[in-house]
Tab-separated table of C-alpha atoms and ligand atoms in Angstrom:
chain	number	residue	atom	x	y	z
A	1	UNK	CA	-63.052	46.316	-77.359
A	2	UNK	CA	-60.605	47.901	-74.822
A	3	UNK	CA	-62.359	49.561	-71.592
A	4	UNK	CA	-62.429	53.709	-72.222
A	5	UNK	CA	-61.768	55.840	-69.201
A	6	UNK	CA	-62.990	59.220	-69.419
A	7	UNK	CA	-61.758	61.662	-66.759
A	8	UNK	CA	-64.008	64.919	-67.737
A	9	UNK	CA	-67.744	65.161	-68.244
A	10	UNK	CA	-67.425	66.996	-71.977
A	11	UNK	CA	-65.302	63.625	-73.249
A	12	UNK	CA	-68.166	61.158	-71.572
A	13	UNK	CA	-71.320	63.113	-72.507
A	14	UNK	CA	-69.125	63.073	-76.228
A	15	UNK	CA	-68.994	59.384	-76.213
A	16	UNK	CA	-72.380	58.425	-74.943
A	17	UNK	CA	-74.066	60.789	-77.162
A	18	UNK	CA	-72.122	58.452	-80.142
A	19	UNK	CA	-73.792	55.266	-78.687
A	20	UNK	CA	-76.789	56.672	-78.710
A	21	UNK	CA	-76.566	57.733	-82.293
A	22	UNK	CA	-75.708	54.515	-83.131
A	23	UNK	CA	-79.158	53.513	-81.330
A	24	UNK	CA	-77.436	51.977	-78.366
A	25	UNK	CA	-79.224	51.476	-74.769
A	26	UNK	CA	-77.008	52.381	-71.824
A	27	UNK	CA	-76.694	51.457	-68.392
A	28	UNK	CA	-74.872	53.225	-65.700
A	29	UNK	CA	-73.966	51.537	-62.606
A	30	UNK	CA	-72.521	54.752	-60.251
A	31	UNK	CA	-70.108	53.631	-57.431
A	32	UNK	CA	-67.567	55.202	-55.047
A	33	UNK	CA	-64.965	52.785	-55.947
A	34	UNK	CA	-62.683	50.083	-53.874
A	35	UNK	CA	-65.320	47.985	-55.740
A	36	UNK	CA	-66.261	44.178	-54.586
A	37	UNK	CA	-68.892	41.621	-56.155
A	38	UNK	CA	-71.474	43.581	-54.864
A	39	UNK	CA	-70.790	46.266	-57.310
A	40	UNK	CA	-70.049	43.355	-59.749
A	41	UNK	CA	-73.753	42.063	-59.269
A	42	UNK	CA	-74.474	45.483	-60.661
A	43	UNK	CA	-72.150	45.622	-63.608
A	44	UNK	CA	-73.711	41.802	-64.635
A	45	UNK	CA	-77.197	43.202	-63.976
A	46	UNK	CA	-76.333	46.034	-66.483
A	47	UNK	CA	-74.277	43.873	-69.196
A	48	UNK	CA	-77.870	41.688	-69.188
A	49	UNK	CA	-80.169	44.627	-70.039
A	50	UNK	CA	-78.147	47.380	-71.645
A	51	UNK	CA	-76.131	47.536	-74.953
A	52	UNK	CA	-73.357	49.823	-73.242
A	53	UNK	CA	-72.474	49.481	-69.389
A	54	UNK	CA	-70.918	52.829	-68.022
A	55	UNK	CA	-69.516	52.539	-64.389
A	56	UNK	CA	-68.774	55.611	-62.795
A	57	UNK	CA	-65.629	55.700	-59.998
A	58	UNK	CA	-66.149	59.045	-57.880
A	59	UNK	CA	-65.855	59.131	-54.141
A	60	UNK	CA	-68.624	62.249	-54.171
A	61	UNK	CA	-67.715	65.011	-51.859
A	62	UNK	CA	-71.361	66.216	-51.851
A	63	UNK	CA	-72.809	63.155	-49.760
A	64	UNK	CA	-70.333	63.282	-47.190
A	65	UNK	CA	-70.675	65.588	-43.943
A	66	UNK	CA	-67.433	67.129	-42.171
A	67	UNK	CA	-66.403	64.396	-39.645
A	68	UNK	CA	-67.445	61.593	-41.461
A	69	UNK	CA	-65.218	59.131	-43.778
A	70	UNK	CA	-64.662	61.290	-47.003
A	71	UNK	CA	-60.571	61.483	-46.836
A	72	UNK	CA	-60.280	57.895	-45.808
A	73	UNK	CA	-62.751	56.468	-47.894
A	74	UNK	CA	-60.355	53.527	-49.973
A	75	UNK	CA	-59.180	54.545	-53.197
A	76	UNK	CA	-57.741	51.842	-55.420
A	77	UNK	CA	-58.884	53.272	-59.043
A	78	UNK	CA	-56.373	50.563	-61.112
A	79	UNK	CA	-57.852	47.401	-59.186
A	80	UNK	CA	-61.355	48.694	-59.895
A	81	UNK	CA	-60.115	49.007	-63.651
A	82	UNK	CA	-58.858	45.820	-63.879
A	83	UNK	CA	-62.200	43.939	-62.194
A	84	UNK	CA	-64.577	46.221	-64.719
A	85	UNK	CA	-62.368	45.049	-67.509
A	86	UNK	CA	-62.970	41.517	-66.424
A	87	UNK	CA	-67.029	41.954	-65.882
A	88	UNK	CA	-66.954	43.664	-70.009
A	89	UNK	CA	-67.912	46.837	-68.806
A	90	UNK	CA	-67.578	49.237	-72.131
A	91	UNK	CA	-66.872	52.657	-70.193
A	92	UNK	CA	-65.604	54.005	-66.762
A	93	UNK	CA	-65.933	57.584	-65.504
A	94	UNK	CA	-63.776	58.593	-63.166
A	95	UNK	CA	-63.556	62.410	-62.816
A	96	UNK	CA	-61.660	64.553	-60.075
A	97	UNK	CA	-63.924	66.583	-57.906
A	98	UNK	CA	-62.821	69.608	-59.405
A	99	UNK	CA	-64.703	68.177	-63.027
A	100	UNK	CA	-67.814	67.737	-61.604
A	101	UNK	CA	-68.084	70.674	-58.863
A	102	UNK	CA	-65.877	73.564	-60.921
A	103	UNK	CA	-65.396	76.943	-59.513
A	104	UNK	CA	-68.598	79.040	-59.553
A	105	UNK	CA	-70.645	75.705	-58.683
A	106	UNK	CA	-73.942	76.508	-56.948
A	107	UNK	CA	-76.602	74.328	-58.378
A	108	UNK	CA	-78.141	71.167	-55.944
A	109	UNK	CA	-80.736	68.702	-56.131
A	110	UNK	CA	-83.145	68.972	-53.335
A	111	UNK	CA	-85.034	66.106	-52.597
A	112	UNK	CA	-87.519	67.601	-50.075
A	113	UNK	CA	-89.826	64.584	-49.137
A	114	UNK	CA	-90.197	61.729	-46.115
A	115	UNK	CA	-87.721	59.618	-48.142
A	116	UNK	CA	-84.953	61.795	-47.220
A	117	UNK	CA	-85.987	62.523	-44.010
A	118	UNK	CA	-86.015	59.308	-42.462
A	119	UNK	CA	-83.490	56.697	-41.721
A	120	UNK	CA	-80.401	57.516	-42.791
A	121	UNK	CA	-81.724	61.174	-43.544
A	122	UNK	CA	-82.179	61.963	-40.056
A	123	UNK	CA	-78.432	61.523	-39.342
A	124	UNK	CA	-76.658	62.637	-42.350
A	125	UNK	CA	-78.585	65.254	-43.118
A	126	UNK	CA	-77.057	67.216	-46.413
A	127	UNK	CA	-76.796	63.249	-47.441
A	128	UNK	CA	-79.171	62.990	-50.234
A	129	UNK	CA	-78.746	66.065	-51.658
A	130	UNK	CA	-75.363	65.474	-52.486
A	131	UNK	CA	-77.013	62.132	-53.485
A	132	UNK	CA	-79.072	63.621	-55.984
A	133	UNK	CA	-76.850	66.018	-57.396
A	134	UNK	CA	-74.108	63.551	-58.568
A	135	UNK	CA	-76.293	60.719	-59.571
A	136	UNK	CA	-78.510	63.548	-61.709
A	137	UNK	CA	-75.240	64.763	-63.104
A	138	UNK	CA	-73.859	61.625	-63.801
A	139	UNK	CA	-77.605	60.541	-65.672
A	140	UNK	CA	-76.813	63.357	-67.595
A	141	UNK	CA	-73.100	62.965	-68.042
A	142	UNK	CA	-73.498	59.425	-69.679
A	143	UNK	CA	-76.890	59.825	-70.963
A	144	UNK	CA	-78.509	56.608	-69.199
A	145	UNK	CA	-81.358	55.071	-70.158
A	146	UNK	CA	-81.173	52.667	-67.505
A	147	UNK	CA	-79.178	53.121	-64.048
A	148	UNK	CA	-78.478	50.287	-61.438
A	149	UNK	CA	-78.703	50.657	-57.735
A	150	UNK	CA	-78.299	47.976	-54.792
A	151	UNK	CA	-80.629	47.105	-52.246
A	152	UNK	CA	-77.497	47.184	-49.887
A	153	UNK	CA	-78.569	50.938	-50.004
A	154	UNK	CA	-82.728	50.965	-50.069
A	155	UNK	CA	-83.492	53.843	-48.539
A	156	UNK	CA	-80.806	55.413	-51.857
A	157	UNK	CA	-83.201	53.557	-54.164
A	158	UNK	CA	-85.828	54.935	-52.541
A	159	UNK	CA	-84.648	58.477	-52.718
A	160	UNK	CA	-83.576	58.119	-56.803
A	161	UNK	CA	-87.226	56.820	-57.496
A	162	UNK	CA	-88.662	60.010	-55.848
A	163	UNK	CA	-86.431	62.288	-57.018
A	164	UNK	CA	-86.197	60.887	-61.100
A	165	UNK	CA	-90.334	60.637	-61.227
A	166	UNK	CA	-90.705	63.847	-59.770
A	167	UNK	CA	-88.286	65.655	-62.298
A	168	UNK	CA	-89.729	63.431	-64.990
A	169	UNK	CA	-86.033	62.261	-65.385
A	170	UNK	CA	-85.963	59.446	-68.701
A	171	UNK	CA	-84.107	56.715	-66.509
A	172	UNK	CA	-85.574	53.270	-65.580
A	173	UNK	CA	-83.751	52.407	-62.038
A	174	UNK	CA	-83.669	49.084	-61.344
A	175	UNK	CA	-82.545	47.497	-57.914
A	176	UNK	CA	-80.315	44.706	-57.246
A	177	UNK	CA	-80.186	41.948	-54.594
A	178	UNK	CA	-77.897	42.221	-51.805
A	179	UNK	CA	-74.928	40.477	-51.911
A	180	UNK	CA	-72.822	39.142	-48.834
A	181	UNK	CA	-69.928	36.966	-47.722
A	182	UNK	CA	-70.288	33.342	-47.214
A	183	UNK	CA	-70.920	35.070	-43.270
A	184	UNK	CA	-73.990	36.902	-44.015
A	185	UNK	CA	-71.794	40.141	-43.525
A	186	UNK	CA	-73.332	42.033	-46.415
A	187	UNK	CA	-70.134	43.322	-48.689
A	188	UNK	CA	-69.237	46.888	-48.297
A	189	UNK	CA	-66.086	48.981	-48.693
A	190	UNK	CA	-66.281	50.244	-45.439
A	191	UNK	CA	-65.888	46.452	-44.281
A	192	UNK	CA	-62.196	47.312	-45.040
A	193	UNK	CA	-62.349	49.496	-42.430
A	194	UNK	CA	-62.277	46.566	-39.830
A	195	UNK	CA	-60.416	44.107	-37.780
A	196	UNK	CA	-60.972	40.028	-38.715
A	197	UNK	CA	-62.772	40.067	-34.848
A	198	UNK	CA	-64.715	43.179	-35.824
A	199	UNK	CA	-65.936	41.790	-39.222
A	200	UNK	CA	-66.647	38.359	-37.084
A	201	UNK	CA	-68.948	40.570	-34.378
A	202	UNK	CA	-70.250	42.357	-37.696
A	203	UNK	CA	-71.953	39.247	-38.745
A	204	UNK	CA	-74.638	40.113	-36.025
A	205	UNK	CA	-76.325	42.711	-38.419
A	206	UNK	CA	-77.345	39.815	-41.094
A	207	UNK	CA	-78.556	37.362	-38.090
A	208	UNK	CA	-80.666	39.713	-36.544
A	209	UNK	CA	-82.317	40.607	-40.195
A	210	UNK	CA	-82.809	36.723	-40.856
A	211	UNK	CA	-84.204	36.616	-37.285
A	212	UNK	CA	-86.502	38.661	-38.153
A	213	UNK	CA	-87.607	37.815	-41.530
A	214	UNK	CA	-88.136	34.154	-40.529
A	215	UNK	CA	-91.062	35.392	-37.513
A	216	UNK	CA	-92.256	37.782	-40.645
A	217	UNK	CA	-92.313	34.191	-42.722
A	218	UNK	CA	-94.093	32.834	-39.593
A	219	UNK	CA	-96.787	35.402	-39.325
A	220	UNK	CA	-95.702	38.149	-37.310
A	221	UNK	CA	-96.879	41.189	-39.169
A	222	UNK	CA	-96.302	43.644	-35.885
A	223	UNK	CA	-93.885	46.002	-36.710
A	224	UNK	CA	-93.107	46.598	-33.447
A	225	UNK	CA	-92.307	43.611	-32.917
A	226	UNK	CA	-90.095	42.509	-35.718
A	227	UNK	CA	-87.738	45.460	-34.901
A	228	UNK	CA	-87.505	43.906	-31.220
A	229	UNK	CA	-86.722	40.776	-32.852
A	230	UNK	CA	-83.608	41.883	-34.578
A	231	UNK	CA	-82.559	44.286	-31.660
A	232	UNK	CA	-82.697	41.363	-29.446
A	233	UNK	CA	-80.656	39.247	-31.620
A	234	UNK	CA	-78.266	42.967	-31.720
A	235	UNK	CA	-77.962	42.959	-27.625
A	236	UNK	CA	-76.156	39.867	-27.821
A	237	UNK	CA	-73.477	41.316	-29.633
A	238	UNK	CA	-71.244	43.278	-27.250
A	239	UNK	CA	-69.257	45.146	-29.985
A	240	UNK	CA	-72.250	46.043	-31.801
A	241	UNK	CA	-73.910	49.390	-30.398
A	242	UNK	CA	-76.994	50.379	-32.382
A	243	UNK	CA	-78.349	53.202	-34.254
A	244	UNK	CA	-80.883	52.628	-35.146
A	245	UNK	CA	-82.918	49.379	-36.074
A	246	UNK	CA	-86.710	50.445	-37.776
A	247	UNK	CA	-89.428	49.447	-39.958
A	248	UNK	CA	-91.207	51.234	-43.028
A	249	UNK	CA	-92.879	51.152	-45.711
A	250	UNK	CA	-91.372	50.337	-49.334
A	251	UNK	CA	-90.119	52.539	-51.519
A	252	UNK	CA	-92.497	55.454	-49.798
A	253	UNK	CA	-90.520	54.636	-46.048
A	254	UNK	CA	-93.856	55.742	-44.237
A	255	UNK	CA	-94.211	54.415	-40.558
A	256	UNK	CA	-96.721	51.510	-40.382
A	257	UNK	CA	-97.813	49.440	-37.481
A	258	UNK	CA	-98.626	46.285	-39.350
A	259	UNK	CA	-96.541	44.918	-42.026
A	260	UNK	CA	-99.405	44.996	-44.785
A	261	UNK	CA	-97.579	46.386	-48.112
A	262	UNK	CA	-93.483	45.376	-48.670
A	263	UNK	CA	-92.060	46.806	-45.872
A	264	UNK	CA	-87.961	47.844	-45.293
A	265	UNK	CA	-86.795	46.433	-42.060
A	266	UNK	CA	-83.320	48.171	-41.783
A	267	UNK	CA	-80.476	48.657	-39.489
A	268	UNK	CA	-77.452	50.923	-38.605
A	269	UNK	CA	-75.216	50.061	-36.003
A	270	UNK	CA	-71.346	50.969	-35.022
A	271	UNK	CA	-68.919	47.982	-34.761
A	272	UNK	CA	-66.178	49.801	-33.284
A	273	UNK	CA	-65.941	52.988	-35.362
A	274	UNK	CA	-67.027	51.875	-38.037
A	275	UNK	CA	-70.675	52.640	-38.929
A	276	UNK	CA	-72.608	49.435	-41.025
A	277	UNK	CA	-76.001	49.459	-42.688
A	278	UNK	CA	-78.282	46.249	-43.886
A	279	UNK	CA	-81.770	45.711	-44.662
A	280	UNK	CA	-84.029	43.215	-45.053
A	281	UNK	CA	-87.145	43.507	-47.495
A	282	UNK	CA	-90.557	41.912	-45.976
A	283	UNK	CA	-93.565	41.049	-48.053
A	284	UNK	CA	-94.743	42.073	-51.770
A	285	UNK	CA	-92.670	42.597	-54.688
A	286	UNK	CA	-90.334	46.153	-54.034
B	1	LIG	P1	-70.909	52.529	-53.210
B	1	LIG	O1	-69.659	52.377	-54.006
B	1	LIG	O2	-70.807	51.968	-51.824
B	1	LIG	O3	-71.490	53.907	-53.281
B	1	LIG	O4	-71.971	51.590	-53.916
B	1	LIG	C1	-72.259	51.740	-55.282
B	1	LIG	C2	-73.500	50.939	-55.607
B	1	LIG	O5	-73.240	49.561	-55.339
B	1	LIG	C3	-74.719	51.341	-54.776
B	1	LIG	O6	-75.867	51.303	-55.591
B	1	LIG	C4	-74.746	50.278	-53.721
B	1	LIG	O7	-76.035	50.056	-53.190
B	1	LIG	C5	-74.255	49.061	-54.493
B	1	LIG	N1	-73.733	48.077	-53.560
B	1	LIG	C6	-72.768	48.251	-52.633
B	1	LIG	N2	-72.607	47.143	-51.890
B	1	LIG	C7	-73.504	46.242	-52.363
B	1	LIG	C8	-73.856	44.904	-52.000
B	1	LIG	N3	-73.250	44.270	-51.012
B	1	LIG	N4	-74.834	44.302	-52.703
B	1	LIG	C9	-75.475	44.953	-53.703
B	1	LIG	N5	-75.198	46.203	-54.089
B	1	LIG	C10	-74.229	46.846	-53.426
């Protein structure tokens, strides 16, 4: 069966509301686009689990702060076509801003709670609203009964489990392994952003995270210590200037002293302009 593209939410809701007649699971996999096999690793986790796989294309206006990457964000909607074609993904949705945020627009979701405030949260901070407005629109849009999010993003995860349990939302979210380049560089479209010696210095992020993880896999269970670990490992990197490099707790993202429950060890840090994020999950089962 030929790949559908649906461009407005009436014609998607339309069409997923016929799958699910039919008595059809569906999984939606929502991306920004300029996709790579990380987003692939997604689409394959879907295909496994779900009778129809619905990928949504929308660079999300919401999520993005003035200043930061919104009008240069890649878009390359035909490539990303052509590589969910390839991975049998049934459905794309790719609607224009103007589809999902019309004229007279003024609801949000909210998510008021530590996993929004921390991290990422503290520097982007209308981040995870816009966050959880599109990805509740776009549960709603296709109807998903299952949606698929990457640990390349935890502290997103994170924020989607809060935010779906507390408005009793009927989605399972499952998380998906990081991928990276044969480098350790974890993939991301913003790695287009950078030069080949940029993306080489950029391979600092994943080396200080395995750093780290192997003391963890020695027996260090000090969190204050595992952070100086990896920003060690980060000093020795001249292009890389940090952000911030911290460790919490697992999906809650509470501070801890000891590593005693899984644990996120993650990491921003600027290699030249362009801003990177990784993580590394310690201990337990996330
Ligand atoms: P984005 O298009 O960057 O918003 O990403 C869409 C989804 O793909 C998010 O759930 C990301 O966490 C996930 N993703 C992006 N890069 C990777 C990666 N390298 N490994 C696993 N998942 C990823």
């Amino acid at each position: 069966m030929k790949m559908k593209v649906f461009t407005t939410p009436d014609a998607m809701q339309a069409w997923a509301a016929e799958q699910k007649k039919a008595g059809r699971t569906i999984g939606l996999c929502p991306t920004m686009g300029a996709l790579h096999e990380g987003h692939m690793t997604l689409m394959r986790a879907a295909r496994k689990a779900c009778d129809v796989v619905i990928a949504s294309v929308f660079v999300n206006p919401t999520q993005f702060a003035p200043g930061e990457d919104y009008e240069k964000y890649p878009r390359q909607f035909e490539q990303d076509c052509e590589k969910l074609e390839k991975e049998g993904v049934d459905a794309v949705f790719h609607p224009e801003p103007a589809a999902m945020y019309p004229k007279g627009f003024g609801t949000y979701v909210t998510p008021d709670c530590n996993e929004t405030k921390v991290l990422e949260g503290a520097r982007r901070p209308i981040h995870f609203r816009g966050v959880a407005t599109v990805v509740t629109k776009l549960m709603n849009i296709t109807r998903a009964d299952r949606a698929f999010f990457g640990q390349k993003d935890a502290q997103q995860v994170a924020v989607v489990r809060r935010f779906t349990a507390d408005l009793n939302l009927p989605v399972e979210i499952t998380m998906v392994p990081i991928c990276r380049e044969e480098s350790g560089l974890a993939r991301s479209s913003r790695n287009a952003y950078m030069k080949a010696e940029e993306k080489q210095a950029a391979t600092v992020l994943s080396r200080s995270l395995r750093r780290a993880k192997a003391a963890f896999d020695a027996g260090e269970r000090s969190a204050k210590k595992l952070v100086e670990i990896a920003q060690e490992e980060l000093r020795k990197e001249p292009m890389a200037r940090v952000d911030y490099v911290a460790l919490r707790t697992f999906p809650a993202l509470q501070e801890a002293d000891e590593v005693l429950e899984p644990s996120l060890l993650a990491l921003a840090v600027y290699i030249g302009k362009t801003r990177l994020i990784d993580n590394v999950i310690l201990g337990g089962k996330a």
